[in-house]
PDB file of C-alpha atoms and ligand atoms in Angstrom:
ATOM      1  CA  MET A   1     -22.308  57.156 233.415  1.00 66.00           C
ATOM      2  CA  HIS A   2     -22.628  59.215 230.225  1.00 72.00           C
ATOM      3  CA  PRO A   3     -25.425  57.932 227.944  1.00 73.00           C
ATOM      4  CA  VAL A   4     -22.930  57.222 225.132  1.00 82.00           C
ATOM      5  CA  ASP A   5     -20.739  55.021 227.313  1.00 83.00           C
ATOM      6  CA  ARG A   6     -22.740  52.018 226.164  1.00 85.00           C
ATOM      7  CA  PHE A   7     -21.779  52.754 222.516  1.00 91.00           C
ATOM      8  CA  VAL A   8     -18.105  53.617 223.068  1.00 95.00           C
ATOM      9  CA  ARG A   9     -15.968  50.528 223.609  1.00 95.00           C
ATOM     10  CA  THR A  10     -12.563  52.077 223.062  1.00 97.00           C
ATOM     11  CA  ALA A  11     -10.437  55.019 224.180  1.00 97.00           C
ATOM     12  CA  LEU A  12     -10.664  58.144 222.031  1.00 97.00           C
ATOM     13  CA  PRO A  13      -7.597  59.954 220.654  1.00 98.00           C
ATOM     14  CA  SER A  14      -7.464  63.741 221.090  1.00 97.00           C
ATOM     15  CA  SER A  15      -8.740  64.257 217.526  1.00 98.00           C
ATOM     16  CA  VAL A  16     -12.066  62.548 218.342  1.00 98.00           C
ATOM     17  CA  ARG A  17     -14.603  63.659 220.918  1.00 97.00           C
ATOM     18  CA  VAL A  18     -18.203  62.951 221.824  1.00 96.00           C
ATOM     19  CA  VAL A  19     -20.532  65.904 221.258  1.00 95.00           C
ATOM     20  CA  ASP A  20     -23.957  65.992 222.892  1.00 91.00           C
ATOM     21  CA  GLN A  21     -26.685  67.461 220.728  1.00 86.00           C
ATOM     22  CA  PRO A  22     -29.725  69.415 221.950  1.00 84.00           C
ATOM     23  CA  HIS A  23     -31.986  66.965 220.107  1.00 84.00           C
ATOM     24  CA  GLY A  24     -30.492  64.081 222.081  1.00 83.00           C
ATOM     25  CA  LEU A  25     -28.620  62.093 219.406  1.00 93.00           C
ATOM     26  CA  PRO A  26     -24.936  62.264 220.356  1.00 94.00           C
ATOM     27  CA  LEU A  27     -22.223  62.206 217.710  1.00 96.00           C
ATOM     28  CA  LEU A  28     -18.488  61.834 217.318  1.00 97.00           C
ATOM     29  CA  ARG A  29     -16.660  64.903 216.084  1.00 98.00           C
ATOM     30  CA  VAL A  30     -13.402  64.229 214.255  1.00 98.00           C
ATOM     31  CA  SER A  31     -10.957  67.052 213.794  1.00 98.00           C
ATOM     32  CA  THR A  32      -7.626  66.408 212.089  1.00 96.00           C
ATOM     33  CA  ALA A  33      -5.061  68.590 210.319  1.00 96.00           C
ATOM     34  CA  THR A  34      -6.729  67.705 207.001  1.00 97.00           C
ATOM     35  CA  ALA A  35     -10.466  67.353 207.701  1.00 98.00           C
ATOM     36  CA  THR A  36     -13.396  67.479 210.074  1.00 98.00           C
ATOM     37  CA  ALA A  37     -16.305  65.051 210.258  1.00 98.00           C
ATOM     38  CA  ASP A  38     -19.395  64.361 212.371  1.00 98.00           C
ATOM     39  CA  ILE A  39     -20.658  60.799 212.788  1.00 98.00           C
ATOM     40  CA  PHE A  40     -23.767  59.842 214.759  1.00 98.00           C
ATOM     41  CA  PHE A  41     -23.897  56.559 216.694  1.00 97.00           C
ATOM     42  CA  HIS A  42     -27.480  56.424 215.404  1.00 97.00           C
ATOM     43  CA  GLY A  43     -27.040  54.446 212.179  1.00 98.00           C
ATOM     44  CA  ALA A  44     -23.235  55.015 212.273  1.00 98.00           C
ATOM     45  CA  HIS A  45     -24.397  57.919 210.159  1.00 98.00           C
ATOM     46  CA  ILE A  46     -21.771  60.286 208.732  1.00 98.00           C
ATOM     47  CA  ALA A  47     -23.495  63.673 208.802  1.00 98.00           C
ATOM     48  CA  GLN A  48     -20.625  65.907 207.685  1.00 98.00           C
ATOM     49  CA  TRP A  49     -17.194  65.549 206.147  1.00 98.00           C
ATOM     50  CA  LYS A  50     -15.164  68.601 205.196  1.00 98.00           C
ATOM     51  CA  PRO A  51     -11.551  68.508 204.026  1.00 98.00           C
ATOM     52  CA  VAL A  52      -9.909  71.679 205.368  1.00 97.00           C
ATOM     53  CA  HIS A  53      -9.354  73.174 201.924  1.00 93.00           C
ATOM     54  CA  ALA A  54     -12.861  72.402 200.613  1.00 94.00           C
ATOM     55  CA  GLU A  55     -16.457  73.343 201.357  1.00 95.00           C
ATOM     56  CA  GLN A  56     -18.830  70.745 202.850  1.00 96.00           C
ATOM     57  CA  VAL A  57     -18.857  67.693 200.598  1.00 98.00           C
ATOM     58  CA  LEU A  58     -21.993  66.093 202.024  1.00 98.00           C
ATOM     59  CA  TRP A  59     -25.476  67.587 202.048  1.00 98.00           C
ATOM     60  CA  LEU A  60     -27.475  67.515 205.275  1.00 98.00           C
ATOM     61  CA  SER A  61     -31.095  68.654 205.237  1.00 98.00           C
ATOM     62  CA  GLY A  62     -31.989  71.629 207.415  1.00 96.00           C
ATOM     63  CA  GLN A  63     -35.321  69.860 208.028  1.00 96.00           C
ATOM     64  CA  SER A  64     -33.928  66.463 209.047  1.00 97.00           C
ATOM     65  CA  ALA A  65     -35.339  64.654 212.042  1.00 95.00           C
ATOM     66  CA  PHE A  66     -32.658  63.765 214.578  1.00 95.00           C
ATOM     67  CA  GLN A  67     -34.678  61.298 216.510  1.00 93.00           C
ATOM     68  CA  SER A  68     -34.347  57.754 217.668  1.00 92.00           C
ATOM     69  CA  GLY A  69     -36.218  55.430 215.295  1.00 93.00           C
ATOM     70  CA  LYS A  70     -36.108  57.928 212.400  1.00 96.00           C
ATOM     71  CA  ALA A  71     -33.639  58.185 209.527  1.00 97.00           C
ATOM     72  CA  ILE A  72     -31.429  61.262 209.225  1.00 98.00           C
ATOM     73  CA  ARG A  73     -31.927  63.028 205.872  1.00 98.00           C
ATOM     74  CA  GLY A  74     -28.532  63.675 204.293  1.00 98.00           C
ATOM     75  CA  GLY A  75     -24.946  62.600 204.928  1.00 98.00           C
ATOM     76  CA  VAL A  76     -24.397  58.872 204.470  1.00 99.00           C
ATOM     77  CA  PRO A  77     -27.262  56.654 205.640  1.00 98.00           C
ATOM     78  CA  ILE A  78     -26.352  52.962 205.625  1.00 99.00           C
ATOM     79  CA  CYS A  79     -29.091  50.981 203.875  1.00 98.00           C
ATOM     80  CA  PHE A  80     -28.928  47.387 205.117  1.00 98.00           C
ATOM     81  CA  PRO A  81     -30.015  44.571 204.923  1.00 98.00           C
ATOM     82  CA  TRP A  82     -32.522  45.546 202.253  1.00 98.00           C
ATOM     83  CA  PHE A  83     -32.841  48.493 199.886  1.00 98.00           C
ATOM     84  CA  GLY A  84     -36.107  50.353 199.294  1.00 97.00           C
ATOM     85  CA  ALA A  85     -39.225  48.568 200.446  1.00 96.00           C
ATOM     86  CA  ALA A  86     -38.769  45.091 201.935  1.00 95.00           C
ATOM     87  CA  SER A  87     -40.201  42.682 199.361  1.00 88.00           C
ATOM     88  CA  THR A  88     -41.672  40.355 201.989  1.00 89.00           C
ATOM     89  CA  ASP A  89     -43.075  42.910 204.427  1.00 93.00           C
ATOM     90  CA  PRO A  90     -44.640  46.250 203.414  1.00 91.00           C
ATOM     91  CA  THR A  91     -44.692  47.361 207.067  1.00 94.00           C
ATOM     92  CA  ALA A  92     -40.917  47.030 207.495  1.00 97.00           C
ATOM     93  CA  PRO A  93     -38.864  50.256 207.424  1.00 97.00           C
ATOM     94  CA  ALA A  94     -37.636  51.419 204.003  1.00 97.00           C
ATOM     95  CA  HIS A  95     -33.932  50.758 203.339  1.00 98.00           C
ATOM     96  CA  GLY A  96     -33.586  48.313 206.260  1.00 98.00           C
ATOM     97  CA  PHE A  97     -33.062  48.814 209.958  1.00 98.00           C
ATOM     98  CA  ALA A  98     -29.332  49.646 210.077  1.00 98.00           C
ATOM     99  CA  ARG A  99     -29.877  53.396 209.749  1.00 98.00           C
ATOM    100  CA  LEU A 100     -32.390  53.365 212.613  1.00 98.00           C
ATOM    101  CA  ILE A 101     -30.387  51.692 215.358  1.00 96.00           C
ATOM    102  CA  ASP A 102     -27.338  52.613 217.386  1.00 96.00           C
ATOM    103  CA  TRP A 103     -23.950  51.194 216.410  1.00 98.00           C
ATOM    104  CA  ALA A 104     -21.056  50.669 218.851  1.00 97.00           C
ATOM    105  CA  LEU A 105     -17.661  52.258 218.354  1.00 98.00           C
ATOM    106  CA  THR A 106     -14.921  49.633 218.753  1.00 98.00           C
ATOM    107  CA  GLU A 107     -11.891  51.445 217.362  1.00 98.00           C
ATOM    108  CA  ALA A 108     -10.751  55.073 217.175  1.00 98.00           C
ATOM    109  CA  THR A 109      -7.125  55.630 216.278  1.00 98.00           C
ATOM    110  CA  GLU A 110      -4.879  58.094 214.526  1.00 98.00           C
ATOM    111  CA  ALA A 111      -3.101  56.411 211.623  1.00 97.00           C
ATOM    112  CA  PRO A 112       0.522  57.281 210.741  1.00 96.00           C
ATOM    113  CA  ASP A 113      -0.753  59.315 207.739  1.00 95.00           C
ATOM    114  CA  GLY A 114      -2.756  61.536 210.129  1.00 96.00           C
ATOM    115  CA  ASN A 115      -6.144  60.093 209.152  1.00 98.00           C
ATOM    116  CA  VAL A 116      -8.535  59.078 211.906  1.00 98.00           C
ATOM    117  CA  VAL A 117      -9.697  55.481 211.668  1.00 98.00           C
ATOM    118  CA  LEU A 118     -13.050  54.632 213.255  1.00 98.00           C
ATOM    119  CA  THR A 119     -14.752  51.250 213.424  1.00 98.00           C
ATOM    120  CA  PHE A 120     -18.441  50.821 214.250  1.00 98.00           C
ATOM    121  CA  VAL A 121     -20.083  47.462 214.829  1.00 98.00           C
ATOM    122  CA  CYS A 122     -23.698  46.334 214.682  1.00 98.00           C
ATOM    123  CA  ASP A 123     -24.538  42.798 215.798  1.00 98.00           C
ATOM    124  CA  VAL A 124     -27.757  41.515 214.287  1.00 98.00           C
ATOM    125  CA  ASP A 125     -29.627  38.451 215.473  1.00 97.00           C
ATOM    126  CA  GLU A 126     -32.982  36.812 214.860  1.00 94.00           C
ATOM    127  CA  GLU A 127     -34.557  39.249 217.351  1.00 95.00           C
ATOM    128  CA  THR A 128     -33.429  42.421 215.549  1.00 96.00           C
ATOM    129  CA  SER A 129     -36.004  42.229 212.776  1.00 95.00           C
ATOM    130  CA  ARG A 130     -38.962  39.976 212.017  1.00 95.00           C
ATOM    131  CA  THR A 131     -38.459  40.764 208.323  1.00 96.00           C
ATOM    132  CA  TRP A 132     -34.854  39.607 208.220  1.00 96.00           C
ATOM    133  CA  PRO A 133     -34.305  37.021 210.964  1.00 96.00           C
ATOM    134  CA  HIS A 134     -30.581  36.307 210.535  1.00 97.00           C
ATOM    135  CA  ARG A 135     -27.443  36.426 212.639  1.00 98.00           C
ATOM    136  CA  CYS A 136     -24.585  38.523 211.324  1.00 98.00           C
ATOM    137  CA  ARG A 137     -22.090  41.212 212.261  1.00 98.00           C
ATOM    138  CA  ALA A 138     -21.911  44.434 210.234  1.00 98.00           C
ATOM    139  CA  THR A 139     -18.651  46.334 210.657  1.00 98.00           C
ATOM    140  CA  TYR A 140     -18.296  49.847 209.288  1.00 99.00           C
ATOM    141  CA  SER A 141     -14.754  51.204 209.030  1.00 98.00           C
ATOM    142  CA  LEU A 142     -14.002  54.820 208.225  1.00 98.00           C
ATOM    143  CA  SER A 143     -10.786  56.587 207.422  1.00 98.00           C
ATOM    144  CA  VAL A 144     -11.256  60.335 207.774  1.00 98.00           C
ATOM    145  CA  GLY A 145      -8.772  62.734 206.198  1.00 98.00           C
ATOM    146  CA  SER A 146      -8.437  64.682 202.961  1.00 97.00           C
ATOM    147  CA  THR A 147     -10.277  61.710 201.453  1.00 98.00           C
ATOM    148  CA  LEU A 148     -13.075  59.771 203.140  1.00 98.00           C
ATOM    149  CA  ALA A 149     -12.938  55.982 202.950  1.00 98.00           C
ATOM    150  CA  MET A 150     -15.917  53.865 204.026  1.00 99.00           C
ATOM    151  CA  ALA A 151     -15.970  50.068 204.198  1.00 99.00           C
ATOM    152  CA  LEU A 152     -19.033  48.040 205.148  1.00 99.00           C
ATOM    153  CA  GLN A 153     -18.229  44.434 205.972  1.00 99.00           C
ATOM    154  CA  VAL A 154     -20.945  41.867 206.656  1.00 98.00           C
ATOM    155  CA  GLU A 155     -20.090  38.524 208.204  1.00 98.00           C
ATOM    156  CA  ASN A 156     -22.606  35.678 208.305  1.00 98.00           C
ATOM    157  CA  ARG A 157     -22.623  34.391 211.892  1.00 98.00           C
ATOM    158  CA  SER A 158     -25.329  31.793 211.409  1.00 96.00           C
ATOM    159  CA  ASP A 159     -25.190  28.259 210.094  1.00 96.00           C
ATOM    160  CA  VAL A 160     -27.394  28.915 207.068  1.00 97.00           C
ATOM    161  CA  PRO A 161     -26.729  31.121 204.020  1.00 98.00           C
ATOM    162  CA  LEU A 162     -28.078  34.670 204.068  1.00 97.00           C
ATOM    163  CA  THR A 163     -28.762  37.235 201.355  1.00 98.00           C
ATOM    164  CA  PHE A 164     -28.645  40.991 201.832  1.00 98.00           C
ATOM    165  CA  GLU A 165     -28.709  44.283 199.959  1.00 98.00           C
ATOM    166  CA  ALA A 166     -26.694  47.320 201.035  1.00 98.00           C
ATOM    167  CA  ALA A 167     -26.068  50.900 199.988  1.00 99.00           C
ATOM    168  CA  LEU A 168     -23.998  53.812 201.220  1.00 99.00           C
ATOM    169  CA  HIS A 169     -26.776  56.254 200.350  1.00 98.00           C
ATOM    170  CA  THR A 170     -24.426  59.235 200.036  1.00 99.00           C
ATOM    171  CA  TYR A 171     -25.957  62.726 199.708  1.00 99.00           C
ATOM    172  CA  PHE A 172     -23.537  65.161 198.043  1.00 98.00           C
ATOM    173  CA  ALA A 173     -23.789  68.924 198.304  1.00 98.00           C
ATOM    174  CA  VAL A 174     -23.897  70.583 194.873  1.00 98.00           C
ATOM    175  CA  SER A 175     -24.328  74.180 193.719  1.00 98.00           C
ATOM    176  CA  ASP A 176     -27.399  73.335 191.596  1.00 98.00           C
ATOM    177  CA  VAL A 177     -28.310  69.816 190.506  1.00 98.00           C
ATOM    178  CA  ARG A 178     -29.596  71.216 187.173  1.00 98.00           C
ATOM    179  CA  GLN A 179     -26.080  72.388 186.305  1.00 98.00           C
ATOM    180  CA  ILE A 180     -24.018  69.329 187.286  1.00 98.00           C
ATOM    181  CA  ALA A 181     -23.054  66.246 185.276  1.00 98.00           C
ATOM    182  CA  ILE A 182     -22.233  62.783 186.579  1.00 98.00           C
ATOM    183  CA  SER A 183     -19.885  60.691 184.494  1.00 98.00           C
ATOM    184  CA  GLY A 184     -18.774  57.079 184.856  1.00 98.00           C
ATOM    185  CA  LEU A 185     -22.059  55.350 184.044  1.00 98.00           C
ATOM    186  CA  GLU A 186     -22.134  55.845 180.271  1.00 98.00           C
ATOM    187  CA  HIS A 187     -23.283  52.772 178.271  1.00 98.00           C
ATOM    188  CA  THR A 188     -24.624  51.128 181.461  1.00 98.00           C
ATOM    189  CA  ASP A 189     -28.098  49.570 181.898  1.00 98.00           C
ATOM    190  CA  TYR A 190     -30.276  50.919 184.658  1.00 98.00           C
ATOM    191  CA  LEU A 191     -33.665  50.392 186.283  1.00 98.00           C
ATOM    192  CA  ASP A 192     -35.708  53.588 186.170  1.00 98.00           C
ATOM    193  CA  LYS A 193     -37.747  53.774 189.384  1.00 98.00           C
ATOM    194  CA  VAL A 194     -39.580  56.839 188.074  1.00 98.00           C
ATOM    195  CA  GLU A 195     -41.009  54.598 185.334  1.00 98.00           C
ATOM    196  CA  GLY A 196     -41.856  51.491 187.338  1.00 97.00           C
ATOM    197  CA  PHE A 197     -38.293  50.119 187.238  1.00 97.00           C
ATOM    198  CA  ALA A 198     -38.256  49.942 183.429  1.00 98.00           C
ATOM    199  CA  ARG A 199     -34.871  48.717 182.188  1.00 98.00           C
ATOM    200  CA  LYS A 200     -33.080  51.341 180.107  1.00 98.00           C
ATOM    201  CA  ARG A 201     -29.597  52.109 178.872  1.00 98.00           C
ATOM    202  CA  GLN A 202     -27.569  55.222 179.628  1.00 98.00           C
ATOM    203  CA  ALA A 203     -26.306  56.697 176.357  1.00 97.00           C
ATOM    204  CA  GLY A 204     -22.659  57.673 175.979  1.00 98.00           C
ATOM    205  CA  GLU A 205     -23.403  60.894 177.856  1.00 98.00           C
ATOM    206  CA  PRO A 206     -22.984  61.910 181.485  1.00 98.00           C
ATOM    207  CA  ILE A 207     -26.163  62.048 183.600  1.00 98.00           C
ATOM    208  CA  ARG A 208     -27.891  65.438 183.747  1.00 98.00           C
ATOM    209  CA  PHE A 209     -30.904  66.441 185.833  1.00 98.00           C
ATOM    210  CA  ASN A 210     -34.119  67.935 184.588  1.00 96.00           C
ATOM    211  CA  GLY A 211     -36.791  66.605 186.979  1.00 96.00           C
ATOM    212  CA  GLU A 212     -36.854  63.572 189.247  1.00 98.00           C
ATOM    213  CA  VAL A 213     -34.081  61.027 188.670  1.00 98.00           C
ATOM    214  CA  ASP A 214     -34.165  57.726 190.574  1.00 98.00           C
ATOM    215  CA  ARG A 215     -32.078  54.997 188.946  1.00 98.00           C
ATOM    216  CA  VAL A 216     -30.320  51.774 189.874  1.00 98.00           C
ATOM    217  CA  TYR A 217     -27.343  51.348 187.527  1.00 98.00           C
ATOM    218  CA  LEU A 218     -26.621  47.659 187.065  1.00 98.00           C
ATOM    219  CA  ASP A 219     -23.434  45.683 186.926  1.00 98.00           C
ATOM    220  CA  THR A 220     -21.149  48.673 187.289  1.00 98.00           C
ATOM    221  CA  THR A 221     -17.925  48.996 189.234  1.00 98.00           C
ATOM    222  CA  ALA A 222     -16.914  52.331 187.693  1.00 98.00           C
ATOM    223  CA  THR A 223     -15.651  55.409 189.514  1.00 98.00           C
ATOM    224  CA  CYS A 224     -18.220  58.192 189.220  1.00 98.00           C
ATOM    225  CA  VAL A 225     -17.330  61.872 188.989  1.00 99.00           C
ATOM    226  CA  ILE A 226     -19.705  64.696 189.898  1.00 98.00           C
ATOM    227  CA  ALA A 227     -18.642  67.732 187.868  1.00 98.00           C
ATOM    228  CA  ASP A 228     -19.989  70.879 189.510  1.00 98.00           C
ATOM    229  CA  PRO A 229     -19.075  73.964 187.439  1.00 98.00           C
ATOM    230  CA  GLY A 230     -20.989  76.276 189.842  1.00 98.00           C
ATOM    231  CA  TRP A 231     -18.578  75.448 192.654  1.00 97.00           C
ATOM    232  CA  SER A 232     -15.632  74.681 190.355  1.00 97.00           C
ATOM    233  CA  ARG A 233     -15.145  71.279 191.848  1.00 97.00           C
ATOM    234  CA  GLN A 234     -15.264  67.596 191.058  1.00 98.00           C
ATOM    235  CA  ILE A 235     -16.147  64.870 193.529  1.00 98.00           C
ATOM    236  CA  HIS A 236     -14.710  61.443 192.725  1.00 98.00           C
ATOM    237  CA  ILE A 237     -16.441  58.341 194.080  1.00 98.00           C
ATOM    238  CA  SER A 238     -14.406  55.176 193.646  1.00 98.00           C
ATOM    239  CA  LYS A 239     -15.485  51.805 194.953  1.00 98.00           C
ATOM    240  CA  SER A 240     -14.894  48.080 195.239  1.00 98.00           C
ATOM    241  CA  GLY A 241     -17.060  45.113 196.244  1.00 98.00           C
ATOM    242  CA  SER A 242     -20.041  46.954 194.755  1.00 99.00           C
ATOM    243  CA  GLN A 243     -21.880  46.043 191.565  1.00 98.00           C
ATOM    244  CA  SER A 244     -24.609  48.709 191.572  1.00 98.00           C
ATOM    245  CA  THR A 245     -24.720  52.494 191.710  1.00 98.00           C
ATOM    246  CA  VAL A 246     -27.898  54.379 192.593  1.00 99.00           C
ATOM    247  CA  VAL A 247     -28.380  57.964 191.416  1.00 99.00           C
ATOM    248  CA  TRP A 248     -31.190  60.065 192.893  1.00 98.00           C
ATOM    249  CA  ASN A 249     -32.558  63.559 193.092  1.00 98.00           C
ATOM    250  CA  PRO A 250     -36.258  63.952 193.946  1.00 98.00           C
ATOM    251  CA  GLY A 251     -36.908  67.045 191.803  1.00 97.00           C
ATOM    252  CA  ALA A 252     -39.298  69.796 192.903  1.00 96.00           C
ATOM    253  CA  ASP A 253     -42.579  67.841 192.964  1.00 95.00           C
ATOM    254  CA  ARG A 254     -41.453  64.850 194.951  1.00 96.00           C
ATOM    255  CA  ALA A 255     -39.355  66.986 197.304  1.00 97.00           C
ATOM    256  CA  ARG A 256     -42.486  68.970 198.156  1.00 96.00           C
ATOM    257  CA  ALA A 257     -44.025  65.786 199.566  1.00 96.00           C
ATOM    258  CA  MET A 258     -40.995  65.060 201.770  1.00 97.00           C
ATOM    259  CA  PRO A 259     -41.348  66.665 205.211  1.00 96.00           C
ATOM    260  CA  ASP A 260     -37.623  66.466 205.904  1.00 97.00           C
ATOM    261  CA  VAL A 261     -36.502  68.232 202.716  1.00 97.00           C
ATOM    262  CA  GLY A 262     -37.043  72.019 202.599  1.00 93.00           C
ATOM    263  CA  THR A 263     -38.773  73.336 199.455  1.00 88.00           C
ATOM    264  CA  ASP A 264     -35.664  75.184 198.322  1.00 95.00           C
ATOM    265  CA  GLU A 265     -33.193  72.463 199.372  1.00 98.00           C
ATOM    266  CA  TRP A 266     -33.600  69.788 196.690  1.00 98.00           C
ATOM    267  CA  PRO A 267     -31.499  71.557 194.009  1.00 98.00           C
ATOM    268  CA  HIS A 268     -28.509  71.473 196.349  1.00 98.00           C
ATOM    269  CA  MET A 269     -28.219  67.697 196.733  1.00 98.00           C
ATOM    270  CA  VAL A 270     -27.588  64.620 194.671  1.00 99.00           C
ATOM    271  CA  CYS A 271     -27.220  61.019 195.782  1.00 99.00           C
ATOM    272  CA  VAL A 272     -24.617  58.763 194.196  1.00 99.00           C
ATOM    273  CA  GLU A 273     -24.819  55.520 196.132  1.00 99.00           C
ATOM    274  CA  THR A 274     -22.296  52.722 196.238  1.00 99.00           C
ATOM    275  CA  ALA A 275     -24.518  49.674 196.448  1.00 99.00           C
ATOM    276  CA  ASN A 276     -25.289  46.010 196.014  1.00 98.00           C
ATOM    277  CA  VAL A 277     -29.012  45.869 195.311  1.00 98.00           C
ATOM    278  CA  ARG A 278     -31.568  43.933 193.274  1.00 97.00           C
ATOM    279  CA  ASP A 279     -29.671  41.358 191.117  1.00 96.00           C
ATOM    280  CA  ALA A 280     -26.444  42.310 192.915  1.00 98.00           C
ATOM    281  CA  ALA A 281     -27.741  41.309 196.365  1.00 98.00           C
ATOM    282  CA  VAL A 282     -24.946  39.482 198.218  1.00 98.00           C
ATOM    283  CA  ARG A 283     -25.326  35.839 199.235  1.00 98.00           C
ATOM    284  CA  LEU A 284     -23.092  34.699 202.082  1.00 98.00           C
ATOM    285  CA  LYS A 285     -22.421  31.149 203.181  1.00 98.00           C
ATOM    286  CA  PRO A 286     -22.057  30.505 206.931  1.00 98.00           C
ATOM    287  CA  ALA A 287     -18.894  32.225 208.283  1.00 98.00           C
ATOM    288  CA  ALA A 288     -18.316  34.019 204.973  1.00 98.00           C
ATOM    289  CA  SER A 289     -17.993  37.792 204.783  1.00 98.00           C
ATOM    290  CA  HIS A 290     -18.218  40.489 202.145  1.00 98.00           C
ATOM    291  CA  THR A 291     -16.829  44.030 202.096  1.00 99.00           C
ATOM    292  CA  MET A 292     -18.118  46.951 200.055  1.00 99.00           C
ATOM    293  CA  ARG A 293     -15.880  50.036 199.925  1.00 99.00           C
ATOM    294  CA  ALA A 294     -16.288  53.590 198.716  1.00 99.00           C
ATOM    295  CA  GLU A 295     -13.775  56.410 198.716  1.00 98.00           C
ATOM    296  CA  LEU A 296     -14.601  60.085 198.228  1.00 98.00           C
ATOM    297  CA  ALA A 297     -12.117  62.673 196.999  1.00 98.00           C
ATOM    298  CA  VAL A 298     -12.576  66.333 196.058  1.00 98.00           C
ATOM    299  CA  ARG A 299     -10.545  67.925 193.288  1.00 94.00           C
TER     300      ARG A 299
HETATM  301  O1  TA6 B 323     -31.890  55.791 196.699  1.00 92.08           O
HETATM  302  C1  TA6 B 323     -32.973  56.367 196.106  1.00 92.08           C
HETATM  303  C2  TA6 B 323     -34.186  56.090 196.968  1.00 92.08           C
HETATM  304  O2  TA6 B 323     -34.400  54.715 197.088  1.00 92.08           O
HETATM  305  C3  TA6 B 323     -35.375  56.825 196.339  1.00 92.08           C
HETATM  306  O3  TA6 B 323     -36.290  55.975 195.741  1.00 92.08           O
HETATM  307  C4  TA6 B 323     -35.901  57.688 197.441  1.00 92.08           C
HETATM  308  O4  TA6 B 323     -37.090  57.302 197.954  1.00 92.08           O
HETATM  309  C5  TA6 B 323     -34.747  57.751 198.406  1.00 92.08           C
HETATM  310  O5  TA6 B 323     -34.004  56.593 198.280  1.00 92.08           O
HETATM  311  C6  TA6 B 323     -35.000  58.129 199.842  1.00 92.08           C
HETATM  312  O6  TA6 B 323     -35.525  57.100 200.594  1.00 92.08           O
HETATM  313  P1  TA6 B 323     -35.923  57.372 202.102  1.00 92.08           P
HETATM  314  O7  TA6 B 323     -36.432  56.057 202.618  1.00 92.08           O
HETATM  315  O8  TA6 B 323     -34.686  57.812 202.821  1.00 92.08           O
HETATM  316  O9  TA6 B 323     -36.980  58.434 202.077  1.00 92.08           O
END
């Protein structure tokens, strides 16, 4: 039996295959007429997505750990069921446990439009985490093609309400973060993590980067656009079921303290995260479910 057989619960179409990696974390490689993508079972983590007529859209650190129990640096980590440090338990892993455990593949099909549709499932129970002892099913559906659609559904499978945070912590590849501008969040309040979560307001200007930026934009459903003049491209991030957007680049000083980010790598990434965090945490009654979606397109 191949080690991934326990994660793969469906037949694979010819456009999807399992690729073993020297470091031991296997992934699914998707190859269609319009795009390629790599997705690890570990965290259902999208590591790469490249439309055929574009360069890599996602940034993946050359220094990332690819190791069971560790988060991959880059791509699209799923933060769930909490974001940042767990408020009730300082020893719990940052950004929740979903990015640290293996997800099962339950669907892999080619849609009539040529996109590949993948569904990953993660069943959580009271045993999964002492910090968050709830029963739920997280289902992550992807549609891979010239656009990338991601949908994270959480269904409460217990008989008491539960509350969770979530983020699709997407790392985008950019020519130089100091030259880009992110629009869509003008006139929006945000919490500035760099200044102790002080509440501030974005002026009527796009976001520009000149040092560390780590912000939770509040009560926003807007599409964000990363304008990257260096690579003459725009990345559009549209979403639904999400009330927060997190924007992050560590800047030189903080990046230096991160073992899985190379010293010259930080200018080439920016995170724009479709999220429900802090005041936008989702409360689910028993049997209720919630879906957060993000779609990426390159122009
Ligand atoms: O989303 C921004 C953020 O929460 C930052 O504060 C920064 O620490 C980053 O995520 C990375 O977190 P990680 O746990 O992956 O090192």
